Amino acid sequence: MKKTIRYSLVKVLFLSVLIQLTTTSIVAQNKAAELDKLMNRAHATGVFNGTVLVAENGKVIYRKAFGYANKELKQQLTPDFCFDLASVSKQFTGMGIMVLKERKQLSYDDKITTFFPEFPSYGKDITVRDLLNNISGMPKYESFATEYNLSNTEILKIIEERKSLDSNIGERYVYNNAGYVMLALIIEKVSGMSLADFLKENVFRPLKMKNTLVGDTPKINLKNRAIGYTVIGELDDYQVSHTGSTSIFSNVDDLFLWDQALYTDKLVSKRTIAEAFTPIVLNDGSVSNYGFGWFLTPEKESVNHSGSDFGYRNFIFRDLAKKNTYIWLTNAGNAVLKDEINVAIENILASKPYKTPKITVFSELQKALQTNSVNDAIAIASKSIKANPNQFVMDDAAINELGYKYLNENKLADVFSIFKFNLELNPNSSNVYDSLGEIYLLQKDTVNAIENYKKSVALNPNNANAVGALKKLGVATTELIIEVKVAPVVLKTYIGRYQLNENYSFTVTEENGILHIQGTGERLTTVIPMSENRFYSKIVTVQFTFNKDEKGIVDSLTLNMGKDMVAKKVE
């Protein structure tokens, strides 16, 4: 009798486990089907051309490729194709430093002069950790560069020619490519190897990442490499550039190997890895959520990083608690709708409802241009937008880029039509007014050029191009940028959290009469008043407008980065 009971119990347990495994498999299959629906829709509407991999609890549930690797050859992408990772490369540079630290070949507290004694005195107290966390205050080199494609040595020379820090060490987080170039140079100095060889020997080879390398030579020796293009399909392929902050090539499979290795001690100890995902405390006691080449979201126990260079746009997300991961790599410039795709993938993984990406106006216009003149294509696109306005994204940057393509072909009538169409769609875009001003100026129409440049500056006082153009035309710009004072009592009404979507919100704070806004996983940004309820950033081209309900209570903010997006106040 006892044997029978024991046998029955084992049988029940076996059936229970079998049912559980079957249910898990069905759930995974359902999520894979939803992910496939999402990505097929994204590709069909022109907002995704690339490869994608999604893993749940450490297991790959979706892996697929969409579109062309090489448009000229009509070569289709497959998931094993490699892309320039752009700034996703920074996490590997961070790992290189971590490896050397564990070997006691350097310390996070070592100063930059330990490795470069000749480094200017203004930066002598910068530490390795300051560089890793982007809090060094080191001058950004980009505005002093005479060309885009610089080597690490050339970038170092530019940095050494500066006279002071951009901010005090540890004062604030500022995303800085120069810091990661310096980290690459430190790795090379300490190890006696090139960054490419060091990462190959100490990261890529141990993890069997056979399709990953640092691109520091003109010829990239990878069997399958995706060619880079702009959002409008013009060639924008990788050229030899600097390393440390960018230039690593890889594919989704190798990046998944990397993701999984970070849960182990294959490269460095788990304790060292945990430190890479730890927020840093700034001088004033506030916290910066940038780790060692990762953006951190501590409240969600997740880390991520995006990349943007040449025609490549990429993203990696890791949920550290659930061991969920998604990685996508693209080669069509700014065509990808990053936020919409990311939120949808995360919602699918969480078994929540999700929205499919909208259609970009550019993709609708491009489709119509295949068989129609510019004006007829605009009419067709306008009709589609009027019929379903909520299905479209008014992507001013891509439409503008199309206009410049026609400008290069000296088709000025078409350029005017495209820019004016863009202005109808995006009446609050400083960028579009700036472009119109440029075209009028080419036509020697200084009256309309000045009018449009003025509107551009009024919408974005930080638009250096428009301000410079007006100065050249002899127009004073001081009266265009009116200093606005907003009473602290009014600013305090804006304090709170504003939810843009399921996974992204803005936190608004006020200190000493100054308003600060911080997006999820992003840096703290000081915003400057343009009016009592409208503010702009001097760091990025973005504006925030605070809205009130019928009772006069602030209930939302409108974010404008070429298009308006409303975030509801939730706290």
Coordinates of C-alpha atoms in Angstrom, one line a residue:
M1 CA 0.0 0.0 0.0
K2 CA 2.8 2.4 0.9
K3 CA 4.6 1.6 -2.4
T4 CA 1.4 2.5 -4.3
I5 CA 1.1 5.9 -2.5
R6 CA 4.7 6.7 -3.1
Y7 CA 4.3 5.8 -6.8
S8 CA 1.2 8.0 -7.1
L9 CA 2.9 10.9 -5.4
V10 CA 5.9 10.7 -7.8
K11 CA 3.4 10.5 -10.7
V12 CA 1.5 13.6 -9.5
L13 CA 4.8 15.5 -9.1
F14 CA 5.9 14.4 -12.5
L15 CA 2.6 15.5 -14.1
S16 CA 2.8 18.8 -12.2
V17 CA 6.3 19.6 -13.5
L18 CA 5.2 18.5 -17.0
I19 CA 2.2 20.8 -16.9
Q20 CA 4.3 23.7 -15.6
L21 CA 6.9 23.2 -18.3
T22 CA 4.2 23.0 -21.0
T23 CA 2.5 26.1 -19.7
T24 CA 5.8 28.0 -19.7
S25 CA 6.5 26.9 -23.2
I26 CA 3.1 28.0 -24.4
V27 CA 3.5 31.4 -22.7
A28 CA 7.0 31.8 -24.4
Q29 CA 5.5 30.8 -27.7
N30 CA 2.7 33.4 -27.3
K31 CA 5.3 36.1 -26.5
A32 CA 7.4 35.1 -29.5
A33 CA 4.3 35.4 -31.7
E34 CA 3.5 38.8 -30.3
L35 CA 7.2 39.9 -30.7
D36 CA 7.0 38.7 -34.3
K37 CA 3.8 40.7 -34.9
L38 CA 5.5 43.8 -33.4
M39 CA 8.7 43.6 -35.4
N40 CA 7.0 42.7 -38.7
R41 CA 4.8 45.8 -38.2
A42 CA 7.8 47.9 -37.4
H43 CA 9.6 46.8 -40.5
A44 CA 6.5 47.2 -42.7
T45 CA 6.1 50.8 -41.6
G46 CA 9.7 51.7 -42.2
V47 CA 10.9 52.1 -38.6
F48 CA 13.0 48.9 -38.3
N49 CA 15.7 47.6 -40.5
G50 CA 18.0 45.3 -38.6
T51 CA 18.3 42.3 -36.3
V52 CA 16.7 41.6 -32.9
L53 CA 17.1 39.0 -30.1
V54 CA 14.8 38.7 -27.1
A55 CA 15.5 36.4 -24.1
E56 CA 13.3 35.6 -21.1
N57 CA 14.9 34.2 -17.9
G58 CA 18.1 33.6 -19.8
K59 CA 16.5 31.7 -22.7
V60 CA 16.2 33.1 -26.3
I61 CA 12.5 33.2 -27.3
Y62 CA 12.8 35.4 -30.4
R63 CA 15.6 36.0 -32.9
K64 CA 15.0 37.4 -36.4
A65 CA 16.3 39.8 -39.0
F66 CA 14.5 42.4 -41.2
G67 CA 15.5 44.2 -44.4
Y68 CA 18.7 44.7 -46.2
A69 CA 22.3 44.3 -45.1
N70 CA 23.4 45.9 -48.4
K71 CA 20.8 47.8 -50.4
E72 CA 22.9 48.0 -53.6
L73 CA 23.4 44.3 -53.7
K74 CA 19.9 43.6 -52.4
Q75 CA 21.5 41.4 -49.7
Q76 CA 19.0 40.4 -47.1
L77 CA 19.9 40.6 -43.4
T78 CA 20.1 37.4 -41.3
P79 CA 20.5 37.4 -37.5
D80 CA 24.3 36.6 -37.7
F81 CA 25.1 39.9 -39.4
C82 CA 27.4 42.3 -37.6
F83 CA 26.9 46.0 -36.9
D84 CA 29.0 48.8 -35.6
L85 CA 27.8 49.0 -31.9
A86 CA 28.6 52.7 -31.6
S87 CA 28.3 53.7 -27.9
V88 CA 27.2 50.2 -26.9
S89 CA 31.0 49.7 -27.2
K90 CA 31.6 51.7 -24.0
Q91 CA 30.6 48.7 -21.7
F92 CA 33.4 46.6 -23.2
T93 CA 35.9 49.4 -22.6
G94 CA 34.6 49.5 -19.0
M95 CA 35.1 45.7 -18.8
G96 CA 38.7 46.1 -20.0
I97 CA 39.3 48.5 -17.1
M98 CA 37.6 46.1 -14.7
V99 CA 39.9 43.2 -15.8
L100 CA 43.0 45.3 -15.2
K101 CA 41.7 46.4 -11.8
E102 CA 41.1 42.8 -10.7
R103 CA 44.7 42.0 -11.8
K104 CA 45.8 44.9 -9.7
Q105 CA 47.4 46.6 -12.7
L106 CA 45.4 49.7 -11.9
S107 CA 43.0 51.1 -9.4
Y108 CA 39.8 53.0 -10.0
D109 CA 41.3 55.8 -7.8
D110 CA 44.4 56.1 -9.9
K111 CA 44.7 59.6 -11.4
I112 CA 45.0 60.2 -15.1
T113 CA 48.5 61.6 -14.6
T114 CA 49.5 58.1 -13.3
F115 CA 49.3 57.0 -17.0
F116 CA 49.9 60.3 -18.7
P117 CA 52.2 62.5 -16.6
E118 CA 52.1 65.2 -19.2
F119 CA 48.4 65.6 -19.0
P120 CA 47.4 69.3 -18.4
S121 CA 47.2 70.4 -14.8
Y122 CA 43.5 71.3 -15.1
G123 CA 42.8 67.6 -15.2
K124 CA 45.5 66.1 -12.9
D125 CA 43.0 65.0 -10.3
I126 CA 40.6 63.1 -12.6
T127 CA 40.5 59.4 -11.6
V128 CA 39.8 56.3 -13.6
R129 CA 36.4 56.0 -11.8
D130 CA 35.5 59.6 -12.8
L131 CA 36.1 58.7 -16.4
L132 CA 34.0 55.5 -16.1
N133 CA 31.1 57.3 -14.5
N134 CA 31.2 60.3 -16.8
I135 CA 31.7 62.8 -14.0
S136 CA 35.2 63.9 -14.8
G137 CA 34.3 67.3 -16.1
M138 CA 36.7 66.7 -19.0
P139 CA 36.2 69.0 -21.9
K140 CA 34.3 67.6 -24.8
Y141 CA 36.4 67.5 -27.9
E142 CA 33.7 67.5 -30.6
S143 CA 33.2 71.3 -30.8
F144 CA 37.0 71.7 -31.3
A145 CA 37.4 69.1 -34.0
T146 CA 38.0 70.2 -37.5
E147 CA 36.9 66.8 -38.9
Y148 CA 34.6 64.0 -37.7
N149 CA 36.7 61.0 -38.2
L150 CA 39.5 61.4 -35.6
S151 CA 42.0 58.9 -34.1
N152 CA 42.4 58.5 -30.3
T153 CA 45.8 60.3 -30.6
E154 CA 44.2 63.3 -32.4
I155 CA 41.4 63.4 -29.7
L156 CA 44.0 63.4 -26.9
K157 CA 45.8 66.3 -28.6
I158 CA 42.6 68.3 -28.7
I159 CA 41.9 67.6 -25.0
E160 CA 45.5 68.5 -24.0
E161 CA 45.1 71.9 -25.8
R162 CA 42.2 72.9 -23.5
K163 CA 42.8 75.2 -20.6
S164 CA 40.1 74.1 -18.1
L165 CA 37.5 71.5 -17.1
D166 CA 33.9 72.0 -18.4
S167 CA 32.8 71.4 -14.8
N168 CA 34.4 70.5 -11.4
I169 CA 35.2 66.8 -11.0
G170 CA 32.3 65.0 -9.4
E171 CA 30.0 68.0 -9.8
R172 CA 27.7 66.6 -12.4
Y173 CA 27.2 63.7 -14.8
V174 CA 27.9 64.7 -18.4
Y175 CA 27.9 62.0 -21.2
N176 CA 31.4 62.3 -22.6
N177 CA 33.0 60.3 -25.4
A178 CA 36.4 61.8 -24.6
G179 CA 36.4 60.1 -21.2
Y180 CA 36.0 56.7 -22.8
V181 CA 38.7 57.4 -25.4
M182 CA 41.0 58.2 -22.5
L183 CA 40.0 54.8 -20.9
A184 CA 41.0 53.0 -24.1
L185 CA 44.4 54.8 -24.1
I186 CA 44.8 53.8 -20.4
I187 CA 44.1 50.1 -21.2
E188 CA 46.7 50.3 -24.0
K189 CA 49.3 52.0 -21.8
V190 CA 48.9 49.5 -18.9
S191 CA 48.6 46.3 -21.0
G192 CA 51.1 47.2 -23.7
M193 CA 48.5 45.9 -26.2
S194 CA 46.1 47.7 -28.6
L195 CA 42.5 47.9 -27.3
A196 CA 41.5 45.5 -30.2
D197 CA 44.0 42.9 -29.1
F198 CA 43.4 43.3 -25.4
L199 CA 39.6 42.9 -25.7
K200 CA 40.0 40.0 -28.1
E201 CA 42.3 38.1 -25.7
N202 CA 40.5 39.0 -22.4
V203 CA 36.8 39.3 -23.3
F204 CA 35.8 38.1 -26.8
R205 CA 37.9 34.9 -27.0
P206 CA 37.0 33.7 -23.4
L207 CA 33.3 34.2 -24.2
K208 CA 33.6 32.6 -27.6
M209 CA 32.4 35.9 -29.2
K210 CA 33.7 34.9 -32.6
N211 CA 31.9 37.6 -34.5
T212 CA 33.1 40.6 -32.4
L213 CA 36.1 42.9 -32.8
V214 CA 37.3 46.4 -32.3
G215 CA 37.2 48.2 -35.6
D216 CA 40.5 50.0 -35.7
T217 CA 41.5 49.2 -39.3
P218 CA 40.0 50.3 -42.7
K219 CA 39.0 46.8 -43.6
I220 CA 36.6 45.1 -41.1
N221 CA 37.5 41.4 -41.3
L222 CA 34.0 40.0 -40.6
K223 CA 32.2 37.6 -43.0
N224 CA 28.7 39.2 -42.6
R225 CA 28.8 43.0 -42.0
A226 CA 25.8 45.2 -42.5
I227 CA 26.4 48.4 -44.4
G228 CA 25.3 51.7 -42.8
Y229 CA 22.7 54.1 -44.4
T230 CA 21.0 57.3 -43.4
V231 CA 17.3 57.4 -42.6
I232 CA 16.6 58.4 -46.3
G233 CA 18.7 55.5 -47.6
E234 CA 21.9 57.3 -48.5
L235 CA 25.2 55.5 -47.8
D236 CA 26.6 56.4 -44.3
D237 CA 28.9 53.5 -43.7
Y238 CA 31.6 53.0 -41.0
Q239 CA 35.0 54.6 -41.5
V240 CA 38.0 54.0 -39.3
S241 CA 37.4 56.2 -36.2
H242 CA 38.4 56.4 -32.6
T243 CA 38.0 53.5 -30.1
G244 CA 37.0 53.2 -26.5
S245 CA 33.8 55.1 -26.9
T246 CA 32.7 53.4 -30.2
S247 CA 33.8 51.2 -33.1
I248 CA 33.2 47.6 -31.8
F249 CA 31.4 45.3 -34.3
S250 CA 29.2 42.5 -33.1
N251 CA 26.0 40.6 -33.7
V252 CA 23.0 39.8 -31.5
D253 CA 24.2 36.2 -30.8
D254 CA 27.6 37.4 -29.5
L255 CA 25.9 40.1 -27.5
F256 CA 23.7 37.5 -25.9
L257 CA 26.8 35.5 -24.9
W258 CA 28.1 38.8 -23.3
D259 CA 24.8 39.4 -21.5
Q260 CA 24.8 35.9 -20.0
A261 CA 28.5 36.1 -19.0
L262 CA 27.7 39.1 -16.9
Y263 CA 25.7 36.9 -14.5
T264 CA 28.9 34.8 -13.9
D265 CA 32.5 35.3 -12.9
K266 CA 34.0 34.2 -16.3
L267 CA 35.6 37.6 -16.8
V268 CA 35.7 39.3 -13.4
S269 CA 34.1 38.6 -10.0
K270 CA 30.4 39.2 -9.5
R271 CA 31.3 41.8 -6.9
T272 CA 33.3 43.8 -9.5
I273 CA 30.4 43.5 -12.0
A274 CA 28.0 44.7 -9.3
E275 CA 30.1 47.8 -8.8
A276 CA 29.8 48.6 -12.5
F277 CA 26.0 48.7 -12.0
T278 CA 26.1 51.0 -8.9
P279 CA 25.0 54.6 -9.0
I280 CA 27.6 57.2 -8.1
V281 CA 27.1 60.0 -5.5
L282 CA 28.0 63.5 -6.7
N283 CA 29.6 66.2 -4.7
D284 CA 26.3 67.7 -3.6
G285 CA 25.0 64.3 -2.4
S286 CA 22.7 63.7 -5.4
V287 CA 23.0 60.5 -7.4
S288 CA 24.0 59.9 -11.0
N289 CA 22.7 56.7 -12.6
Y290 CA 25.5 56.1 -15.1
G291 CA 27.7 53.1 -14.3
F292 CA 30.7 51.7 -16.2
G293 CA 29.4 52.1 -19.7
W294 CA 25.7 51.5 -18.7
F295 CA 22.7 53.6 -17.9
L296 CA 21.2 52.4 -14.7
T297 CA 17.6 52.2 -13.6
P298 CA 18.0 51.0 -9.9
E299 CA 14.3 51.0 -9.1
K300 CA 13.6 48.5 -11.9
E301 CA 16.9 46.6 -11.4
S302 CA 17.8 47.1 -15.0
V303 CA 20.6 48.5 -17.1
N304 CA 20.8 49.5 -20.8
H305 CA 22.7 51.4 -23.4
S306 CA 22.1 52.8 -26.8
G307 CA 24.5 53.5 -29.7
S308 CA 24.5 55.9 -32.6
D309 CA 27.3 56.4 -35.1
F310 CA 27.3 56.6 -38.9
G311 CA 24.2 54.8 -40.1
Y312 CA 24.0 52.5 -37.1
R313 CA 21.5 52.7 -34.2
N314 CA 21.6 50.0 -31.5
F315 CA 20.2 49.1 -28.1
I316 CA 20.8 46.5 -25.3
F317 CA 18.6 46.1 -22.3
R318 CA 19.1 43.8 -19.3
D319 CA 16.6 43.1 -16.5
L320 CA 18.9 41.9 -13.8
A321 CA 16.2 40.6 -11.6
K322 CA 14.3 38.5 -14.2
K323 CA 17.3 37.9 -16.5
N324 CA 15.3 39.2 -19.4
T325 CA 17.3 40.7 -22.3
Y326 CA 16.6 42.3 -25.6
I327 CA 19.1 43.5 -28.2
W328 CA 18.5 45.2 -31.5
L329 CA 21.0 46.4 -34.1
T330 CA 20.0 48.6 -37.1
N331 CA 21.7 50.1 -40.1
A332 CA 19.1 52.7 -41.3
G333 CA 20.1 55.8 -39.4
N334 CA 17.4 57.5 -37.4
A335 CA 14.6 55.5 -39.0
V336 CA 14.2 53.3 -35.9
L337 CA 11.5 54.4 -33.4
K338 CA 13.6 53.4 -30.4
D339 CA 11.3 54.3 -27.5
E340 CA 8.1 52.8 -29.1
I341 CA 9.8 49.5 -29.9
N342 CA 11.5 49.2 -26.5
V343 CA 8.3 49.9 -24.5
A344 CA 6.4 47.4 -26.7
I345 CA 9.0 44.6 -26.2
E346 CA 9.1 45.2 -22.4
N347 CA 5.3 45.1 -22.2
I348 CA 5.2 41.8 -24.2
L349 CA 7.8 40.3 -21.8
A350 CA 5.6 41.5 -18.9
S351 CA 2.4 40.1 -20.6
K352 CA 1.0 43.6 -20.7
P353 CA -0.9 45.2 -23.6
Y354 CA 1.4 47.1 -26.0
K355 CA 1.1 49.5 -28.9
T356 CA 2.6 48.9 -32.3
P357 CA 4.8 51.6 -33.7
K358 CA 3.2 54.3 -35.7
I359 CA 4.0 55.1 -39.3
T360 CA 6.6 57.8 -40.0
V361 CA 5.4 60.5 -42.4
F362 CA 8.8 60.1 -44.2
S363 CA 8.2 56.4 -45.0
E364 CA 4.7 57.3 -46.3
L365 CA 6.2 60.1 -48.4
Q366 CA 9.1 57.9 -49.6
K367 CA 6.6 55.2 -50.8
A368 CA 4.6 57.8 -52.7
L369 CA 7.8 59.3 -54.3
Q370 CA 8.6 56.0 -56.0
T371 CA 6.0 56.7 -58.7
N372 CA 5.0 60.4 -58.2
S373 CA 6.5 63.9 -58.4
V374 CA 7.4 65.6 -55.1
N375 CA 4.2 67.7 -55.0
D376 CA 2.0 64.7 -55.9
A377 CA 3.7 62.6 -53.3
I378 CA 3.1 65.3 -50.7
A379 CA -0.6 65.4 -51.6
I380 CA -0.9 61.6 -51.3
A381 CA 0.9 61.6 -47.9
S382 CA -1.2 64.5 -46.7
K383 CA -4.4 62.6 -47.6
S384 CA -3.2 59.6 -45.7
I385 CA -2.4 61.7 -42.6
K386 CA -5.7 63.5 -42.7
A387 CA -7.6 60.1 -42.9
N388 CA -5.7 58.6 -39.9
P389 CA -3.8 61.4 -38.1
N390 CA -3.2 59.3 -34.9
Q391 CA -1.3 56.6 -36.9
F392 CA 1.5 58.8 -38.0
V393 CA 4.7 60.2 -36.4
M394 CA 5.5 63.7 -37.7
D395 CA 9.3 63.0 -38.1
D396 CA 10.7 66.4 -39.0
A397 CA 14.3 65.4 -39.0
A398 CA 13.9 62.7 -41.7
I399 CA 11.7 64.9 -43.9
N400 CA 14.3 67.7 -43.6
E401 CA 17.0 65.3 -44.6
L402 CA 15.0 64.4 -47.7
G403 CA 14.8 68.1 -48.5
Y404 CA 18.6 68.4 -48.3
K405 CA 18.9 65.5 -50.7
Y406 CA 16.9 67.5 -53.3
L407 CA 19.0 70.5 -52.5
N408 CA 22.2 68.6 -53.4
E409 CA 20.5 67.8 -56.7
N410 CA 19.8 71.5 -57.1
K411 CA 16.0 71.0 -57.2
L412 CA 15.1 74.1 -55.3
A413 CA 11.3 74.0 -56.1
D414 CA 11.1 70.5 -54.6
V415 CA 13.1 71.6 -51.6
F416 CA 10.7 74.4 -50.9
S417 CA 7.7 72.1 -51.2
I418 CA 9.3 69.5 -48.8
F419 CA 10.3 72.1 -46.2
K420 CA 6.9 73.8 -46.3
F421 CA 5.1 70.5 -46.0
N422 CA 7.4 69.7 -43.0
L423 CA 6.5 73.1 -41.4
E424 CA 2.7 72.3 -41.8
L425 CA 3.3 69.1 -39.9
N426 CA 5.7 70.5 -37.3
P427 CA 4.9 74.2 -36.7
N428 CA 6.9 74.1 -33.5
S429 CA 10.1 72.8 -35.0
S430 CA 13.1 75.2 -34.7
N431 CA 15.0 72.9 -37.1
V432 CA 12.5 73.3 -40.0
Y433 CA 12.4 77.1 -39.7
D434 CA 16.2 77.1 -39.7
S435 CA 16.2 75.0 -42.9
L436 CA 13.7 77.3 -44.6
G437 CA 15.9 80.3 -43.6
E438 CA 18.9 78.6 -45.3
I439 CA 17.0 78.0 -48.6
Y440 CA 15.7 81.6 -48.7
L441 CA 19.2 82.8 -48.1
L442 CA 20.4 80.8 -51.0
Q443 CA 17.8 82.6 -53.1
K444 CA 19.1 86.0 -51.9
D445 CA 15.7 86.5 -50.2
T446 CA 17.1 88.0 -47.0
V447 CA 13.7 89.2 -45.8
N448 CA 12.2 85.8 -45.6
A449 CA 15.5 84.3 -44.5
I450 CA 15.7 86.6 -41.5
E451 CA 12.0 86.0 -40.6
N452 CA 12.5 82.2 -40.6
Y453 CA 15.8 82.3 -38.7
K454 CA 14.1 84.6 -36.0
K455 CA 11.3 82.1 -35.6
S456 CA 13.8 79.3 -35.3
V457 CA 15.7 81.1 -32.5
A458 CA 12.4 82.0 -30.8
L459 CA 11.5 78.3 -30.7
N460 CA 15.0 77.2 -29.6
P461 CA 17.3 79.9 -28.2
N462 CA 20.0 77.3 -28.2
N463 CA 20.1 77.0 -32.0
A464 CA 23.6 78.3 -32.6
N465 CA 23.3 77.9 -36.4
A466 CA 20.3 80.2 -36.6
V467 CA 21.9 82.7 -34.2
G468 CA 25.1 82.7 -36.3
A469 CA 23.2 83.2 -39.5
L470 CA 21.4 86.2 -38.1
K471 CA 24.6 87.7 -36.9
K472 CA 26.1 87.4 -40.3
L473 CA 23.0 89.1 -41.7
G474 CA 23.6 92.0 -39.3
V475 CA 20.6 91.2 -37.2
A476 CA 21.0 91.6 -33.4
T477 CA 19.9 88.4 -31.6
T478 CA 19.9 89.7 -28.0
E479 CA 16.3 90.8 -28.2
L480 CA 15.3 87.4 -29.6
I481 CA 16.5 85.6 -26.4
I482 CA 14.6 87.4 -23.7
E483 CA 15.6 86.5 -20.2
V484 CA 12.5 85.3 -18.4
K485 CA 12.2 85.1 -14.7
V486 CA 9.6 82.7 -13.2
A487 CA 8.8 83.1 -9.5
P488 CA 9.8 80.1 -7.4
V489 CA 6.2 79.8 -6.2
V490 CA 5.2 79.1 -9.8
L491 CA 8.1 76.7 -10.4
K492 CA 7.1 74.7 -7.4
T493 CA 3.7 73.9 -9.0
Y494 CA 5.6 72.0 -11.7
I495 CA 7.4 69.7 -9.3
G496 CA 6.4 66.0 -9.6
R497 CA 6.6 63.0 -11.8
Y498 CA 5.2 62.9 -15.3
Q499 CA 4.5 59.6 -17.1
L500 CA 5.3 59.5 -20.8
N501 CA 4.6 55.8 -21.3
E502 CA 4.7 52.5 -19.3
N503 CA 8.5 52.6 -18.8
Y504 CA 9.5 56.2 -19.1
S505 CA 8.8 59.2 -16.9
F506 CA 10.2 62.7 -16.1
T507 CA 10.9 63.8 -12.6
V508 CA 10.7 67.6 -12.2
T509 CA 12.5 69.3 -9.2
E510 CA 13.2 72.9 -8.2
E511 CA 16.1 74.2 -6.3
N512 CA 17.0 77.9 -5.6
G513 CA 14.6 79.1 -8.3
I514 CA 16.0 76.8 -10.9
L515 CA 14.0 74.0 -12.5
H516 CA 15.5 70.6 -13.2
I517 CA 14.1 67.7 -15.3
Q518 CA 15.4 64.1 -15.3
G519 CA 14.1 61.3 -17.6
T520 CA 14.2 57.7 -16.5
G521 CA 17.8 56.5 -16.6
E522 CA 18.9 59.9 -18.0
R523 CA 21.0 62.7 -16.6
L524 CA 19.6 65.6 -14.6
T525 CA 19.0 68.6 -17.0
T526 CA 18.6 72.2 -16.0
V527 CA 15.9 73.9 -18.1
I528 CA 15.7 77.6 -18.9
P529 CA 12.4 79.5 -19.0
M530 CA 11.1 80.9 -22.3
S531 CA 7.8 81.9 -20.8
E532 CA 6.1 81.2 -17.5
N533 CA 5.2 77.6 -18.5
R534 CA 7.7 76.8 -21.3
F535 CA 11.3 75.8 -20.8
Y536 CA 14.3 74.7 -23.0
S537 CA 17.6 72.9 -22.4
K538 CA 21.0 74.3 -23.4
I539 CA 22.4 70.8 -23.6
V540 CA 20.0 69.1 -25.9
T541 CA 17.4 70.4 -28.4
V542 CA 14.3 69.8 -26.3
Q543 CA 11.5 71.9 -24.9
F544 CA 9.0 71.3 -22.1
T545 CA 5.7 73.0 -21.7
F546 CA 3.6 72.6 -18.5
N547 CA -0.1 72.4 -19.1
K548 CA -3.0 73.2 -16.7
D549 CA -6.5 71.7 -16.5
E550 CA -9.7 73.7 -16.5
K551 CA -9.2 74.3 -12.7
G552 CA -5.8 75.9 -13.3
I553 CA -3.9 72.9 -11.8
V554 CA -0.8 71.5 -13.6
D555 CA -1.8 68.1 -15.0
S556 CA 0.8 67.3 -17.7
L557 CA 3.8 68.5 -19.6
T558 CA 4.4 68.5 -23.4
L559 CA 7.8 67.4 -24.6
N560 CA 8.9 68.6 -28.0
M561 CA 11.9 67.2 -29.8
G562 CA 10.6 67.9 -33.3
K563 CA 7.2 66.4 -32.4
D564 CA 4.9 66.9 -29.4
M565 CA 4.6 64.1 -26.8
V566 CA 2.4 64.6 -23.7
A567 CA 3.3 63.2 -20.3
K568 CA 0.6 63.0 -17.7
K569 CA 1.4 64.2 -14.1
V570 CA 1.1 61.1 -11.8
E571 CA 2.8 62.4 -8.6

